[in-house]
Amino acid sequence: MSSAISSRFLVFVWALLVVATLGTNLLVYFHALTSQSLAAVVMLVAAIKIRAVFRHYMELKYAPPSWQLIFDAWLLVVTLCLVVGFWITPV
Amino acid sequence: MTDTLASPSPLEHSHAGVVPHQVQGVLTFILADIVVFGMIFVDFLVQRYDQLAVFNESSVTLNNWTGIINTLILLTSGLFVALAVQAAKRGEARQARSWILASFVIGLGFGITKMFEYSDKLSQGITMYTNDFYMFYYTMTGAHFLHFLGGMIALAALWFRLADKKIDNKEMINIESVALYWHMVDLLWIFIFPLLYLMGV
């Protein structure tokens, strides 16, 4: 099997991760949303970034489905806990 | 130098459901580790619920820019390790080694920034006993920093190992194992950074 992920694609993923990082920081800096919505957005963006690391950097997309499922389940549970945790905390 | 023994990564081999034992071991370790961190994140939110003012006031004392720079450092270092894996798959040992060195060098930036950050906080008398937020701050970033140190040692060891070596299947598994571990250091920081540095703003 040939090299399935091109170096150029990895750089593209890195650029998206950087843009997402700077973008969420700008949202926070300018208080663009209410604090609870902001927390939800920031955590969801973080979760998307982690899934990109799972799939493209760690190459879990080539792992057997059981491994992919376990890692995705961890991400889903932790993200839900974080979003709900921030959402229900009184401001 | 002739280093052209192309070898797909262990996970690319695994479409038939067979992952080498060493890689399975590393994935299991990573999973156990991130589950523990996940529980610490949840505990952080539970304590934050009860002490919102303390957590928000403490969070704003952290320097956002330090956190952003550290995130960018780890993302870039992670990219270099991923590029090292791609070079190794093509059998280009020297190029893989160069990417590993680049990853190590830029990773040093994280260590240096963290040292400045810790010394700044300690010089102000802020320790993990100051309040519950700082207990979490030192616990999360301290545990993460130990993982970071482990990753740096693994990267350095891999760099020395690959000197004048061809990349066979065994070496490919070693490279993939170190890369997986290094990406774990990266992904944990992606959650730690907003939790500690951003949410009090």
Coordinates of C-alpha atoms in Angstrom, one line a residue:
Chain A
M1 CA 0.0 0.0 0.0
S2 CA 1.4 3.3 -0.9
S3 CA 1.8 6.2 1.5
A4 CA -1.8 7.2 2.0
I5 CA -1.5 10.6 3.5
S6 CA 0.5 13.1 1.5
S7 CA 2.8 15.6 3.3
R8 CA 0.9 18.4 1.6
F9 CA -2.3 17.2 3.2
L10 CA -0.7 17.1 6.6
V11 CA 0.4 20.7 6.2
F12 CA -3.1 21.6 5.2
V13 CA -4.5 19.9 8.4
W14 CA -1.9 21.8 10.4
A15 CA -3.0 25.1 8.9
L16 CA -6.6 24.3 9.8
L17 CA -5.6 23.5 13.3
V18 CA -3.7 26.8 13.6
V19 CA -6.6 28.8 12.2
A20 CA -9.0 27.1 14.6
T21 CA -6.7 27.8 17.5
L22 CA -6.4 31.5 16.6
G23 CA -10.1 31.8 15.7
T24 CA -11.3 30.6 19.0
N25 CA -8.9 32.9 20.8
L26 CA -10.3 35.8 18.8
L27 CA -13.8 34.8 19.8
V28 CA -12.8 34.8 23.4
Y29 CA -10.8 38.0 23.2
F30 CA -13.7 40.0 21.7
H31 CA -16.3 38.3 23.9
A32 CA -18.1 37.5 20.7
L33 CA -20.7 35.2 22.5
T34 CA -22.3 34.9 25.9
S35 CA -20.0 33.0 28.2
Q36 CA -21.9 29.8 28.1
S37 CA -22.3 29.7 24.3
L38 CA -18.7 30.7 24.0
A39 CA -17.6 27.8 26.2
A40 CA -19.6 25.4 24.1
V41 CA -18.2 26.7 20.9
V42 CA -14.6 26.7 22.2
M43 CA -14.9 23.1 23.5
L44 CA -16.6 21.9 20.3
V45 CA -13.8 23.4 18.2
A46 CA -11.2 21.8 20.5
A47 CA -13.0 18.4 20.0
I48 CA -12.9 18.8 16.2
K49 CA -9.2 19.6 16.4
I50 CA -8.6 16.5 18.5
R51 CA -10.5 14.4 16.0
A52 CA -8.4 15.7 13.2
V53 CA -5.3 14.7 15.2
F54 CA -6.8 11.3 15.8
R55 CA -7.6 10.7 12.2
H56 CA -4.8 12.4 10.2
Y57 CA -1.8 12.7 12.5
M58 CA -2.3 9.5 14.5
E59 CA -3.7 7.7 11.4
L60 CA -6.5 6.1 13.4
K61 CA -8.6 6.2 10.2
Y62 CA -6.5 3.2 9.2
A63 CA -7.0 1.4 12.5
P64 CA -9.6 -1.4 12.9
P65 CA -13.1 0.1 13.6
S66 CA -13.0 -1.1 17.2
W67 CA -10.0 1.2 18.0
Q68 CA -11.6 4.1 16.1
L69 CA -14.8 3.6 18.0
I70 CA -13.1 3.6 21.4
F71 CA -11.1 6.8 20.8
D72 CA -14.2 8.5 19.2
A73 CA -16.3 7.4 22.2
W74 CA -13.7 8.9 24.6
L75 CA -13.8 12.2 22.7
L76 CA -17.6 12.3 22.5
V77 CA -18.1 11.6 26.3
V78 CA -15.4 14.1 27.4
T79 CA -16.7 16.8 25.0
L80 CA -20.3 16.3 26.2
C81 CA -19.2 16.5 29.8
L82 CA -17.3 19.7 29.2
V83 CA -20.0 21.4 27.1
V84 CA -22.8 20.4 29.6
G85 CA -20.5 21.3 32.5
F86 CA -19.9 24.9 31.2
W87 CA -23.6 25.2 30.2
I88 CA -25.1 24.4 33.5
T89 CA -22.7 26.4 35.6
P90 CA -24.4 29.6 36.7
V91 CA -22.7 32.7 35.4
Chain B
M1 CA 23.1 6.8 1.6
T2 CA 20.7 4.2 0.3
D3 CA 17.8 4.1 2.6
T4 CA 15.0 3.2 0.4
L5 CA 13.2 0.3 2.1
A6 CA 9.6 1.7 1.9
S7 CA 7.3 0.4 4.6
P8 CA 3.7 1.2 5.3
S9 CA 2.9 2.3 8.8
P10 CA 1.6 -0.4 11.2
L11 CA -1.9 1.2 11.2
E12 CA -2.0 1.1 7.4
H13 CA -1.3 -2.6 7.7
S14 CA -4.2 -2.9 10.1
H15 CA -7.1 -2.7 7.6
A16 CA -7.3 -6.5 7.9
G17 CA -7.8 -6.1 11.7
V18 CA -4.3 -6.9 12.7
V19 CA -2.4 -4.2 14.7
P20 CA 1.1 -5.1 15.8
H21 CA 1.3 -5.9 19.6
Q22 CA 3.6 -3.0 20.3
V23 CA 1.2 -0.5 18.6
Q24 CA -1.7 -2.0 20.4
G25 CA 0.2 -1.6 23.7
V26 CA 0.9 2.1 22.9
L27 CA -2.8 2.7 21.9
T28 CA -4.0 1.0 25.2
F29 CA -1.5 3.2 27.2
I30 CA -2.8 6.3 25.4
L31 CA -6.4 5.4 26.0
A32 CA -5.8 4.7 29.7
D33 CA -4.0 8.0 30.0
I34 CA -6.6 10.1 28.3
V35 CA -9.4 8.5 30.3
V36 CA -7.6 9.6 33.5
F37 CA -7.1 13.1 32.1
G38 CA -10.8 13.1 31.1
M39 CA -11.8 12.4 34.6
I40 CA -9.6 15.3 35.9
F41 CA -11.3 17.6 33.3
V42 CA -14.7 16.6 34.7
D43 CA -13.6 17.0 38.3
F44 CA -12.3 20.5 37.3
L45 CA -15.8 21.5 36.1
V46 CA -17.5 20.1 39.2
Q47 CA -15.2 22.2 41.4
R48 CA -15.6 25.2 39.1
Y49 CA -19.4 24.9 39.5
D50 CA -19.1 25.5 43.3
Q51 CA -16.3 28.1 43.1
L52 CA -16.9 30.0 39.9
A53 CA -15.6 33.4 41.1
V54 CA -12.4 31.9 42.4
F55 CA -11.8 29.9 39.2
N56 CA -12.6 32.9 36.9
E57 CA -10.4 35.3 38.9
S58 CA -7.5 32.8 39.0
S59 CA -7.9 31.9 35.3
V60 CA -7.4 35.6 34.2
T61 CA -4.1 35.7 36.0
L62 CA -2.7 33.1 33.4
N63 CA -1.1 34.6 30.3
N64 CA -3.2 33.7 27.3
W65 CA -0.4 34.3 24.9
T66 CA 1.8 31.7 26.7
G67 CA -1.0 29.2 26.2
I68 CA -1.5 30.1 22.5
I69 CA 2.2 29.9 21.8
N70 CA 2.4 26.5 23.5
T71 CA -0.5 25.3 21.5
L72 CA 1.1 26.4 18.2
I73 CA 4.4 24.8 19.3
L74 CA 2.8 21.5 20.0
L75 CA 0.7 21.5 16.8
T76 CA 3.8 22.3 14.7
S77 CA 5.9 19.7 16.5
G78 CA 3.1 17.2 15.9
L79 CA 3.1 18.1 12.2
F80 CA 6.8 17.4 12.0
V81 CA 6.4 14.0 13.7
A82 CA 3.6 13.2 11.2
L83 CA 5.9 14.2 8.4
A84 CA 8.7 12.0 9.9
V85 CA 6.3 9.0 9.8
Q86 CA 5.5 9.8 6.1
A87 CA 9.2 10.0 5.3
A88 CA 9.8 6.7 7.1
K89 CA 7.1 5.0 5.1
R90 CA 8.9 6.1 2.0
G91 CA 12.1 4.6 3.4
E92 CA 13.8 7.9 3.7
A93 CA 15.5 7.4 7.0
R94 CA 17.6 10.6 6.8
Q95 CA 14.6 12.8 6.1
A96 CA 12.6 11.1 8.9
R97 CA 15.5 11.8 11.2
S98 CA 15.6 15.4 10.2
W99 CA 11.8 15.8 10.9
I100 CA 12.3 14.1 14.3
L101 CA 15.1 16.6 15.1
A102 CA 12.9 19.5 14.0
S103 CA 10.1 18.2 16.2
F104 CA 12.4 17.9 19.2
V105 CA 13.9 21.4 18.7
I106 CA 10.5 23.1 18.4
G107 CA 9.3 21.0 21.3
L108 CA 12.0 22.5 23.4
G109 CA 10.1 25.8 23.1
F110 CA 7.2 24.3 25.0
G111 CA 9.6 23.4 27.9
I112 CA 11.2 26.8 28.0
T113 CA 7.9 28.6 27.9
K114 CA 6.5 26.4 30.7
M115 CA 9.6 27.0 32.8
F116 CA 9.1 30.8 32.5
E117 CA 5.5 30.4 33.4
Y118 CA 6.1 28.2 36.4
S119 CA 8.9 30.5 37.7
D120 CA 6.6 33.6 37.3
K121 CA 3.8 32.0 39.2
L122 CA 6.1 30.7 42.0
S123 CA 7.8 34.0 42.3
Q124 CA 4.4 35.6 43.0
G125 CA 3.9 33.0 45.7
I126 CA 1.3 31.1 43.7
T127 CA 1.5 27.4 44.4
M128 CA -0.9 24.5 44.2
Y129 CA -2.1 25.3 47.7
T130 CA -3.2 28.8 46.8
N131 CA -6.7 27.7 45.8
D132 CA -8.5 24.9 44.0
F133 CA -8.0 26.4 40.6
Y134 CA -4.3 26.5 41.0
M135 CA -4.4 22.9 42.4
F136 CA -5.9 21.9 39.0
Y137 CA -3.5 24.2 37.1
Y138 CA -0.4 22.6 38.6
T139 CA -1.9 19.1 38.5
M140 CA -3.0 19.2 34.9
T141 CA -0.1 21.1 33.4
G142 CA 2.4 19.3 35.7
A143 CA 1.2 15.8 34.7
H144 CA 1.1 17.0 31.1
F145 CA 4.6 18.4 31.4
L146 CA 5.9 15.0 32.6
H147 CA 4.3 13.4 29.5
F148 CA 6.0 16.1 27.5
L149 CA 9.4 15.2 29.0
G150 CA 8.8 11.5 28.3
G151 CA 8.0 12.4 24.7
M152 CA 11.1 14.5 24.3
I153 CA 13.3 11.7 25.6
A154 CA 11.5 9.2 23.2
L155 CA 12.1 11.6 20.3
A156 CA 15.8 12.0 21.2
A157 CA 16.2 8.2 21.6
L158 CA 14.5 7.7 18.2
W159 CA 16.8 10.2 16.6
F160 CA 19.9 8.4 17.8
R161 CA 18.4 5.0 16.9
L162 CA 17.8 6.0 13.3
A163 CA 21.5 7.1 12.7
D164 CA 22.8 5.0 9.7
K165 CA 19.8 2.7 9.9
K166 CA 17.5 1.4 7.3
I167 CA 13.8 1.5 8.1
D168 CA 12.4 -2.0 8.3
N169 CA 9.1 -3.1 9.7
K170 CA 10.4 -3.2 13.3
E171 CA 11.8 0.3 13.1
M172 CA 8.6 1.5 11.4
I173 CA 6.7 0.2 14.5
N174 CA 9.1 2.1 16.8
I175 CA 8.7 5.3 14.8
E176 CA 4.9 4.9 14.8
S177 CA 4.8 4.2 18.5
V178 CA 6.8 7.4 19.4
A179 CA 4.7 9.4 17.0
L180 CA 1.5 8.2 18.6
Y181 CA 2.7 9.1 22.0
W182 CA 3.8 12.5 20.9
H183 CA 0.4 13.2 19.3
M184 CA -1.2 12.3 22.7
V185 CA 0.9 15.1 24.3
D186 CA -0.5 17.4 21.7
L187 CA -4.1 16.4 21.9
L188 CA -4.3 16.6 25.7
W189 CA -3.0 20.2 25.5
I190 CA -5.8 21.0 23.1
F191 CA -8.3 20.5 25.9
I192 CA -6.1 21.7 28.8
F193 CA -5.5 25.1 27.2
P194 CA -9.1 26.4 26.8
L195 CA -10.1 24.8 30.2
L196 CA -7.4 26.7 32.2
Y197 CA -6.5 29.7 30.1
L198 CA -9.6 30.8 28.2
M199 CA -12.7 30.1 30.2
G200 CA -12.1 32.7 32.9
V201 CA -11.8 35.5 30.4

